[in-house]
Tab-separated table of N, CA and C in Angstrom:
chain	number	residue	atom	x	y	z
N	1	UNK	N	7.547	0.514	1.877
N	1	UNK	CA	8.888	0.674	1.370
N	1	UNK	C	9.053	2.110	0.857
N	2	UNK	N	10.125	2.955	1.183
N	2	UNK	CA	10.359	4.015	1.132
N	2	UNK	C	9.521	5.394	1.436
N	3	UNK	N	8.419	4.723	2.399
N	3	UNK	CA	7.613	5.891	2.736
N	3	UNK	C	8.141	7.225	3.099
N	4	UNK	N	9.442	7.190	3.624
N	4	UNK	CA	10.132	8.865	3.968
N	4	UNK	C	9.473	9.466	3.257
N	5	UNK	N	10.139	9.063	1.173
N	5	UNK	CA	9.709	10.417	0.441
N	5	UNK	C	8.740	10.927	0.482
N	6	UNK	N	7.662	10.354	1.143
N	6	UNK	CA	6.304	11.023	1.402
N	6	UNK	C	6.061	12.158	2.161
N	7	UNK	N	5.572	13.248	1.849
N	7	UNK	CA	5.107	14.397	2.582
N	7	UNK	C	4.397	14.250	3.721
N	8	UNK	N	4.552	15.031	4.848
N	8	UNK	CA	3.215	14.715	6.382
N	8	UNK	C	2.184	14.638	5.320
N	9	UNK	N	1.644	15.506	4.520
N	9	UNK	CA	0.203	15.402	3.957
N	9	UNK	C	0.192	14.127	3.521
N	10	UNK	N	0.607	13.856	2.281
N	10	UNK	CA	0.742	12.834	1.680
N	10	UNK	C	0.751	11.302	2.645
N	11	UNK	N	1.409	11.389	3.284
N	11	UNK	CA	1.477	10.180	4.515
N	11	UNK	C	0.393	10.260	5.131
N	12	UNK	N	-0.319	10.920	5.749
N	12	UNK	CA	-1.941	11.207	6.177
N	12	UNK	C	-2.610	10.438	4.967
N	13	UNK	N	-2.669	10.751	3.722
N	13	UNK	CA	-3.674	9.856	2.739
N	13	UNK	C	-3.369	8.780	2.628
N	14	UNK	N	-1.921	8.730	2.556
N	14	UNK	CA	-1.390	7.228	2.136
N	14	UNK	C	-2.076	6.093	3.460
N	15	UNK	N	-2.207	6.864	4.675
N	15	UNK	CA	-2.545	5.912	5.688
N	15	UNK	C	-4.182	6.035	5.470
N	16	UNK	N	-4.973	6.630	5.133
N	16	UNK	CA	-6.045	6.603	5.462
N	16	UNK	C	-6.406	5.694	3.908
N	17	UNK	N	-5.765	5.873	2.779
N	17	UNK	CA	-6.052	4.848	1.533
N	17	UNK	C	-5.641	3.203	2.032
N	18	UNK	N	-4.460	3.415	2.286
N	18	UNK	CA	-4.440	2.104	3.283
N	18	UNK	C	-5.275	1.643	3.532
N	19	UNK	N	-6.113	2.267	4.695
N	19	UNK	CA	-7.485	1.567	5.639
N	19	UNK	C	-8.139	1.135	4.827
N	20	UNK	N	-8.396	1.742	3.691
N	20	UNK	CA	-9.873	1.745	3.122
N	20	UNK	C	-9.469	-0.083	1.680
N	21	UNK	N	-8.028	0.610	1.179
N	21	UNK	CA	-7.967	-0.659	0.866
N	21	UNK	C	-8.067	-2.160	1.371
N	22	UNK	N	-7.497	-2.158	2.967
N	22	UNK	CA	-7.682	-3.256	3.674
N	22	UNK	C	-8.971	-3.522	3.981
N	23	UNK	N	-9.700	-2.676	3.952
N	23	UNK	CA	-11.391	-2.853	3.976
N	23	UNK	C	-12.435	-3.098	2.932
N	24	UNK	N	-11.999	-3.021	1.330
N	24	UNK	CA	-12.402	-2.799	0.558
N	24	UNK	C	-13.657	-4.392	0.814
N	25	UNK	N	-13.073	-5.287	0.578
N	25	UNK	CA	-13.392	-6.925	1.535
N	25	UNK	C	-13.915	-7.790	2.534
N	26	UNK	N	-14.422	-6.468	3.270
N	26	UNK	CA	-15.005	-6.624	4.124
N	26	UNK	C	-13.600	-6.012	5.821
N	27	UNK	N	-13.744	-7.214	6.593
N	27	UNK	CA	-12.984	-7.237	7.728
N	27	UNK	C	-11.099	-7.471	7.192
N	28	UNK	N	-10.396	-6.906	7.585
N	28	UNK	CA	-8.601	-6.879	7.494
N	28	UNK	C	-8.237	-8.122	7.913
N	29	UNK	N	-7.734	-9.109	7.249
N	29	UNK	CA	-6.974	-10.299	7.655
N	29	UNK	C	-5.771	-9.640	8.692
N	30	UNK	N	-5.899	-10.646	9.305
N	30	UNK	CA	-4.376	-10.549	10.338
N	30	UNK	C	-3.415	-10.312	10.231
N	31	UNK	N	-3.182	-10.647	8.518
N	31	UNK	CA	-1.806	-10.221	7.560
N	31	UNK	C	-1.914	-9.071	6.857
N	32	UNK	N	-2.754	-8.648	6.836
N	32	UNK	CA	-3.304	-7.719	6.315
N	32	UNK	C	-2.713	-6.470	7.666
N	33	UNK	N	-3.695	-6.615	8.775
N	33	UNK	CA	-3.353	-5.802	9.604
N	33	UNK	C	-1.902	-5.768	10.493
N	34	UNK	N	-1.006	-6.815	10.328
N	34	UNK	CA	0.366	-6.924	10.384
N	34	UNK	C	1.376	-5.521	9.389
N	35	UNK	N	0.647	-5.972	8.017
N	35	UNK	CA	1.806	-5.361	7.304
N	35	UNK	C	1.334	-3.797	6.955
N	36	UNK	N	-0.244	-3.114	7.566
N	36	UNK	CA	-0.542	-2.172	7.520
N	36	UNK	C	-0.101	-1.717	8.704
N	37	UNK	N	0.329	-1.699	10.133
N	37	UNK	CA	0.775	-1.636	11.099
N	37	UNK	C	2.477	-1.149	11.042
N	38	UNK	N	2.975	-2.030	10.021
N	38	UNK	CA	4.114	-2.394	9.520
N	38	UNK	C	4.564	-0.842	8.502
N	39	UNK	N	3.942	-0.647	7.794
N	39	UNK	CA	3.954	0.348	7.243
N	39	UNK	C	3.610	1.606	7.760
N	40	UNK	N	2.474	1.800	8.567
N	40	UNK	CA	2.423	3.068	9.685
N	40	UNK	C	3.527	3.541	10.548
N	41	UNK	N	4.067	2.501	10.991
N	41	UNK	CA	5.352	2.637	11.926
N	41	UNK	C	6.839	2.899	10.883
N	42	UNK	N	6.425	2.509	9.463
N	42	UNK	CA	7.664	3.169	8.460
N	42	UNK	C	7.040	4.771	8.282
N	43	UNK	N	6.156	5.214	8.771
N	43	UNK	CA	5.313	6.473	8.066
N	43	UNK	C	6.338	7.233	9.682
N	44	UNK	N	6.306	7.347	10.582
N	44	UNK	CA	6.533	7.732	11.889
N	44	UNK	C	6.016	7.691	13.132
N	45	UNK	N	6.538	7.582	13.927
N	45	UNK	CA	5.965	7.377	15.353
N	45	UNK	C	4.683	8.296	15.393
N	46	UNK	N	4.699	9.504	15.036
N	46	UNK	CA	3.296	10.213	15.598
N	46	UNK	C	2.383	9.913	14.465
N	47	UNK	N	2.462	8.879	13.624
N	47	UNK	CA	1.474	8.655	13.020
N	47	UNK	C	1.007	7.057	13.391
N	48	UNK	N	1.359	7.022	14.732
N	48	UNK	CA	0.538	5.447	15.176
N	48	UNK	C	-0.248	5.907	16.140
N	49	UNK	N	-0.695	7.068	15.987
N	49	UNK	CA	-1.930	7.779	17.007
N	49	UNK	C	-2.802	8.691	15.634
N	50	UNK	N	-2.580	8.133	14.465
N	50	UNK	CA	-3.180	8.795	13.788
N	50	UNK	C	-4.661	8.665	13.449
N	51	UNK	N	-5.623	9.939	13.577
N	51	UNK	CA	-6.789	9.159	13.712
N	51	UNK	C	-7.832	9.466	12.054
N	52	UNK	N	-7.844	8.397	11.304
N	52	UNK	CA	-8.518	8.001	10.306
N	52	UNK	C	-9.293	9.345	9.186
N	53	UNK	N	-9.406	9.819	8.597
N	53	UNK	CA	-10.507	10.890	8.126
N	53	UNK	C	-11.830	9.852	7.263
N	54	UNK	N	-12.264	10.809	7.230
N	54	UNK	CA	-13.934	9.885	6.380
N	54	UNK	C	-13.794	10.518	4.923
N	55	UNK	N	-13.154	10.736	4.328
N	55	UNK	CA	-12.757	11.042	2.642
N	55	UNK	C	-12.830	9.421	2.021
N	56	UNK	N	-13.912	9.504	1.042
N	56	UNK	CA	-14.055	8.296	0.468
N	56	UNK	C	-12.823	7.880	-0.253
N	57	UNK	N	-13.275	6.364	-1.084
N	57	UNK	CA	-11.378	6.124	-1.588
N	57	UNK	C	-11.479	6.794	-2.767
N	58	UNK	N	-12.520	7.236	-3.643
N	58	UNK	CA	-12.648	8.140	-4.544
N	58	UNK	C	-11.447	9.687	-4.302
N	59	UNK	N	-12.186	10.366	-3.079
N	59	UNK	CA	-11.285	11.010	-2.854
N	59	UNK	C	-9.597	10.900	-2.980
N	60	UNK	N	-9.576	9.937	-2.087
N	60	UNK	CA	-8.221	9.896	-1.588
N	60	UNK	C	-7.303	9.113	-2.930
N	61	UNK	N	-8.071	8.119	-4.083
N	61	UNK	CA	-7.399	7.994	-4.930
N	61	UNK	C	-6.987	9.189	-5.939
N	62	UNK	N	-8.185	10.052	-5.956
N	62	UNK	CA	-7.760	11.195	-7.025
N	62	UNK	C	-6.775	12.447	-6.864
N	63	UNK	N	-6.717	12.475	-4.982
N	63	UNK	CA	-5.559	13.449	-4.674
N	63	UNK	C	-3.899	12.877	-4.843
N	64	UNK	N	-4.325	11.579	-4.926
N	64	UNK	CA	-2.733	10.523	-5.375
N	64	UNK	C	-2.627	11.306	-6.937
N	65	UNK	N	-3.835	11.053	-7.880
N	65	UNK	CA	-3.694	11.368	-9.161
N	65	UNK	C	-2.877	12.015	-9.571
N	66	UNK	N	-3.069	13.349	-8.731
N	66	UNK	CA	-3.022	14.344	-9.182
N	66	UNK	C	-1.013	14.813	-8.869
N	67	UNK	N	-0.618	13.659	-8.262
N	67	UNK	CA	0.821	14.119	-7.508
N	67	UNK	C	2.120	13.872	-8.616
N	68	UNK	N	3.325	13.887	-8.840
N	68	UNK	CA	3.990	13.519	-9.422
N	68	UNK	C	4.212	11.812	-9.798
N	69	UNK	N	4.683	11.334	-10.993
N	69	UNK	CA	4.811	10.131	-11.154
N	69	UNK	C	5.761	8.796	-10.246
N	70	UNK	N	6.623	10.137	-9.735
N	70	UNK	CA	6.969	9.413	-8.557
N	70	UNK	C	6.607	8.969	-7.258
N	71	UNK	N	5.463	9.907	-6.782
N	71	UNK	CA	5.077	9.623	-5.450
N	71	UNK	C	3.688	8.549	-6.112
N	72	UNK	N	2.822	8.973	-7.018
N	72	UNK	CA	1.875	7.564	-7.426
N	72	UNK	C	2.608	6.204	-7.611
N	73	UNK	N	3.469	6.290	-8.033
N	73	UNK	CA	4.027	4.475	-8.307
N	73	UNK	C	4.405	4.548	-6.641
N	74	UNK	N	5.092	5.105	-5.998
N	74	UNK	CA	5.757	4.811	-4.683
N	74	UNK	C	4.123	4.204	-4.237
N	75	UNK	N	3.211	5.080	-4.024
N	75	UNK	CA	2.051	4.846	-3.013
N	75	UNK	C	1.412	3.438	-3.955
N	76	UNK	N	1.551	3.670	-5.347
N	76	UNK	CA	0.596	2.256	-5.709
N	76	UNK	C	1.579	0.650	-5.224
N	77	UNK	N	2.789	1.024	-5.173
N	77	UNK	CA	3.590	-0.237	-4.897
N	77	UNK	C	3.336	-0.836	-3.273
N	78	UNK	N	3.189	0.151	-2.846
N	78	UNK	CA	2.977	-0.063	-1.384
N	78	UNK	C	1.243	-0.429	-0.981
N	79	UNK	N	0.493	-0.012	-1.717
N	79	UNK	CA	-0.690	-0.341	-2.000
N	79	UNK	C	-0.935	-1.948	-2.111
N	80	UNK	N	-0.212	-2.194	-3.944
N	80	UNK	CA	0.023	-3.587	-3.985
N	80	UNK	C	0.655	-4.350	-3.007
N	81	UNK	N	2.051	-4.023	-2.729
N	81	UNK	CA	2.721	-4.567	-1.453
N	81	UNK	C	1.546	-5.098	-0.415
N	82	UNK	N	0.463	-4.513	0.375
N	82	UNK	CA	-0.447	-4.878	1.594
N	82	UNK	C	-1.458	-5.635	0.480
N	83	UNK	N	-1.822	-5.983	-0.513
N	83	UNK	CA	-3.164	-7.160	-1.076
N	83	UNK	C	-2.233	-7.926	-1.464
N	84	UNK	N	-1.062	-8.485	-1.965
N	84	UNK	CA	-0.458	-9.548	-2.293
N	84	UNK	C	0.160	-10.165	-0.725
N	85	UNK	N	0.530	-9.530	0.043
N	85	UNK	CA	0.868	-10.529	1.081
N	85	UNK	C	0.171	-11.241	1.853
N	86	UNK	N	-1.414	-11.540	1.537
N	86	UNK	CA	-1.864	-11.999	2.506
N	86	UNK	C	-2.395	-13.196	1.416
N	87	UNK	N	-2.726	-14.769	2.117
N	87	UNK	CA	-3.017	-15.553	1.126
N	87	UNK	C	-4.244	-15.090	0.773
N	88	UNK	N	-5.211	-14.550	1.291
N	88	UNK	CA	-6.417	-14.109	0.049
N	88	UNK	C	-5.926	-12.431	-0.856
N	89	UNK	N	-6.707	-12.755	-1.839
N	89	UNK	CA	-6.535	-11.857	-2.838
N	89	UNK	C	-7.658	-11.511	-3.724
N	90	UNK	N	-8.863	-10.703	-2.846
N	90	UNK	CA	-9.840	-10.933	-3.567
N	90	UNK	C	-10.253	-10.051	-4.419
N	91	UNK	N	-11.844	-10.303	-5.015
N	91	UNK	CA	-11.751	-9.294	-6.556
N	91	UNK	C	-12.078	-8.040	-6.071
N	92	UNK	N	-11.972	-8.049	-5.261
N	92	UNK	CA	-12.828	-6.202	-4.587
N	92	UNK	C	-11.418	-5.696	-4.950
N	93	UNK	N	-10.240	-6.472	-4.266
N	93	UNK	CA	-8.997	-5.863	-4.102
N	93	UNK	C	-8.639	-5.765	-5.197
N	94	UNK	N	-8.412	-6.755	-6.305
N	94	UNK	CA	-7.999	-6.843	-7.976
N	94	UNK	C	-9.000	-5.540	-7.932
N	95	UNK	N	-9.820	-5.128	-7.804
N	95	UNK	CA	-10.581	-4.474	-8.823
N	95	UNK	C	-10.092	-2.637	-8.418
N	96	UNK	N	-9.931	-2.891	-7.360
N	96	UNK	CA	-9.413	-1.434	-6.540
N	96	UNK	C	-8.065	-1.437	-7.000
N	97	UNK	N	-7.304	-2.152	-6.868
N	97	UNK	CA	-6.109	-2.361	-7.623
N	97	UNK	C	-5.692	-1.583	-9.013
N	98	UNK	N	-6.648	-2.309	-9.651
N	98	UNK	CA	-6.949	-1.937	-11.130
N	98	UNK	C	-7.320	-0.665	-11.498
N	99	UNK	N	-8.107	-0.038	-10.647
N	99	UNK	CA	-8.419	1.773	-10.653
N	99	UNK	C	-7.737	2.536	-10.227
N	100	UNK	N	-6.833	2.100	-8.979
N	100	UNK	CA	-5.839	3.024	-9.000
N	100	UNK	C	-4.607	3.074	-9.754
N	101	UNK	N	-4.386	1.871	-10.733
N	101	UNK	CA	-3.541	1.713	-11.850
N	101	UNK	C	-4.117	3.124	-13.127
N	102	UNK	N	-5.177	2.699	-12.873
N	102	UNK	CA	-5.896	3.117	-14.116
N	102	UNK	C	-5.617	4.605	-13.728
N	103	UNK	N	-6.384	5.178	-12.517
N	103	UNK	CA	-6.155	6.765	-12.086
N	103	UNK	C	-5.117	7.141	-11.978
N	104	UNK	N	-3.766	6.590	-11.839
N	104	UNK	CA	-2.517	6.995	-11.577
N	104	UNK	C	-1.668	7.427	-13.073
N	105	UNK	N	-2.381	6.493	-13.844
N	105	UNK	CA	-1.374	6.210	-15.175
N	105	UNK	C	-0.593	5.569	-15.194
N	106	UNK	N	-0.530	4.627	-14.645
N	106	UNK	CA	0.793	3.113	-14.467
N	106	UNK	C	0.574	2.842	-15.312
N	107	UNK	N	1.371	2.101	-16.254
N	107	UNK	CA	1.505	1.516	-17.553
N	107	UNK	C	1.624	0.026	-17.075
N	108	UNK	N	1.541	-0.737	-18.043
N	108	UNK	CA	1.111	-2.411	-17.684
N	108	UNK	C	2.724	-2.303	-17.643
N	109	UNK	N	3.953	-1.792	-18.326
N	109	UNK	CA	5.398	-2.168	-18.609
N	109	UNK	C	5.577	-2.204	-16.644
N	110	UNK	N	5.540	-0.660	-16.202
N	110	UNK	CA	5.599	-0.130	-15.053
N	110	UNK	C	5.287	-1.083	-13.900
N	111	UNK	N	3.705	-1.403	-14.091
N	111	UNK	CA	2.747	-2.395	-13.235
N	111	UNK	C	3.716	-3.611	-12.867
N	112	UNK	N	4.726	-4.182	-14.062
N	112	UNK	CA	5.131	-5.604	-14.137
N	112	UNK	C	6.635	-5.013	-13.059
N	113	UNK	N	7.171	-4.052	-13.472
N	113	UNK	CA	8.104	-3.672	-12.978
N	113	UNK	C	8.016	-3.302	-11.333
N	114	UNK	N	7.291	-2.909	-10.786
N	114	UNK	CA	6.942	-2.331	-9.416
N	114	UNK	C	6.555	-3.869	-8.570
N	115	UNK	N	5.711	-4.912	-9.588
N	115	UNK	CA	5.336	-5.886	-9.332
N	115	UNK	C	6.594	-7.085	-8.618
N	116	UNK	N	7.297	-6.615	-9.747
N	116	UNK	CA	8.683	-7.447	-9.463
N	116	UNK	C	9.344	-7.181	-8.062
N	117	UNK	N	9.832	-5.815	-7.799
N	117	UNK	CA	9.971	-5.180	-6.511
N	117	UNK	C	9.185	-5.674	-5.127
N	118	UNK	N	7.627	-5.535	-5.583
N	118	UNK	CA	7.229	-5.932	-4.266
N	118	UNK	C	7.393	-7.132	-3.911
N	119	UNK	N	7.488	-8.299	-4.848
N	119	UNK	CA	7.762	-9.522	-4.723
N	119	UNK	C	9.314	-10.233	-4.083
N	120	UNK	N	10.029	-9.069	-4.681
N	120	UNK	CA	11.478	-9.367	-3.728
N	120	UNK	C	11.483	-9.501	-2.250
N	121	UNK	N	11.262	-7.776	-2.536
N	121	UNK	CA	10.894	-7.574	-0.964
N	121	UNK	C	9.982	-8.581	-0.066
N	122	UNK	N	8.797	-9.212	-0.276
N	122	UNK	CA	8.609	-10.127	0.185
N	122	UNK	C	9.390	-11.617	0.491
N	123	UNK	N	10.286	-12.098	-0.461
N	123	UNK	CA	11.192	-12.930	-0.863
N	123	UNK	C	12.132	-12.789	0.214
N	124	UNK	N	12.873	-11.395	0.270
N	124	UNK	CA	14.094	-11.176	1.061
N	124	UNK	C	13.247	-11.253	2.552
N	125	UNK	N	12.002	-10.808	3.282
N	125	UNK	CA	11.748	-10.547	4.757
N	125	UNK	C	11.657	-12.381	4.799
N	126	UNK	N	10.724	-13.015	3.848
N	126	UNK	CA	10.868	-14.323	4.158
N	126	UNK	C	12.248	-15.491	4.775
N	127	UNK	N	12.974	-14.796	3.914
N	127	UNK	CA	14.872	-15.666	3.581
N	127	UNK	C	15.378	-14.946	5.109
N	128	UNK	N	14.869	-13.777	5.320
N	128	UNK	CA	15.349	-13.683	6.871
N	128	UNK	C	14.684	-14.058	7.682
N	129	UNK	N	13.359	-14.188	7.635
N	129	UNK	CA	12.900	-14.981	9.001
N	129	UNK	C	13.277	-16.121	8.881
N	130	UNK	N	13.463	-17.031	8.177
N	130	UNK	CA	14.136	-18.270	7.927
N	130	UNK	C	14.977	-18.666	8.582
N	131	UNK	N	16.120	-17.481	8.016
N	131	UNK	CA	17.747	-17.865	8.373
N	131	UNK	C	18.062	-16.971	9.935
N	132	UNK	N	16.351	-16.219	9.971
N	132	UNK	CA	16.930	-15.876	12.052
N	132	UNK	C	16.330	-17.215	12.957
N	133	UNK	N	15.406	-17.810	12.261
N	133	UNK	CA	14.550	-19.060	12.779
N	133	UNK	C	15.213	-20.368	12.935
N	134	UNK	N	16.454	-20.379	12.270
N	134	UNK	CA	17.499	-21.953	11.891
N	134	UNK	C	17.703	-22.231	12.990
């Protein structure tokens, strides 16, 4: 959700933090690799030939750190957004979750607030596949 505001650079990490979050768990659920797919193709067409870098998530969480408060909540929401939609939710992910809260400076007020958002958005794609499915 709203990946535009993202910079080419920035969109390069955001996809390669991606990976690493969907991996944190071992192998990418199907839903997992749906809504990371899903989000590459919101990043731009020449980034569905994009090919991966080897920067640990250490790395790639601390160059988020370091960005304005707007582009960290954008990238942590979208973060959260890909581990809540899939029915597992495991502690690797809570726990990666939790550090990039922590490295970003999200506030628990913030956390609940962004939380709310991604949950709509899930809410609303549901209520339309629904009502295109009737």
């Amino acid at each position: 959700m709203l990946l535009s505001l993202l910079t080419r650079e920035e969109k390069k990490y955001f996809i390669d933090l991606l990976n690493r979050v969907v991996l944190v768990d071992g192998k990418a659920t199907e839903t997992e690799q749906k809504i990371f797919n899903r989000l590459k193709y919101e990043l731009g067409e020449s980034f569905n030939s994009y090919k991966l870098s080897t920067l640990s998530i250490d790395k790639l969480i601390n160059y988020f750190a370091k960005k304005n408060d707007s582009t960290k909540r954008l990238v942590y929401m979208n973060v959260v957004a890909l581990t809540l939609n899939d029915e597992l939710y495991s502690v690797e992910e809570h726990l990666l979750i939790e550090k990039i809260q922590e490295a970003f400076g999200i506030s628990e007020k913030k956390k609940k607030e962004l939380m709310k958002l991604v949950y709509a958005e899930r809410d609303l794609r549901e209520n339309a596949k629904r009502l295109i499915s009737e």
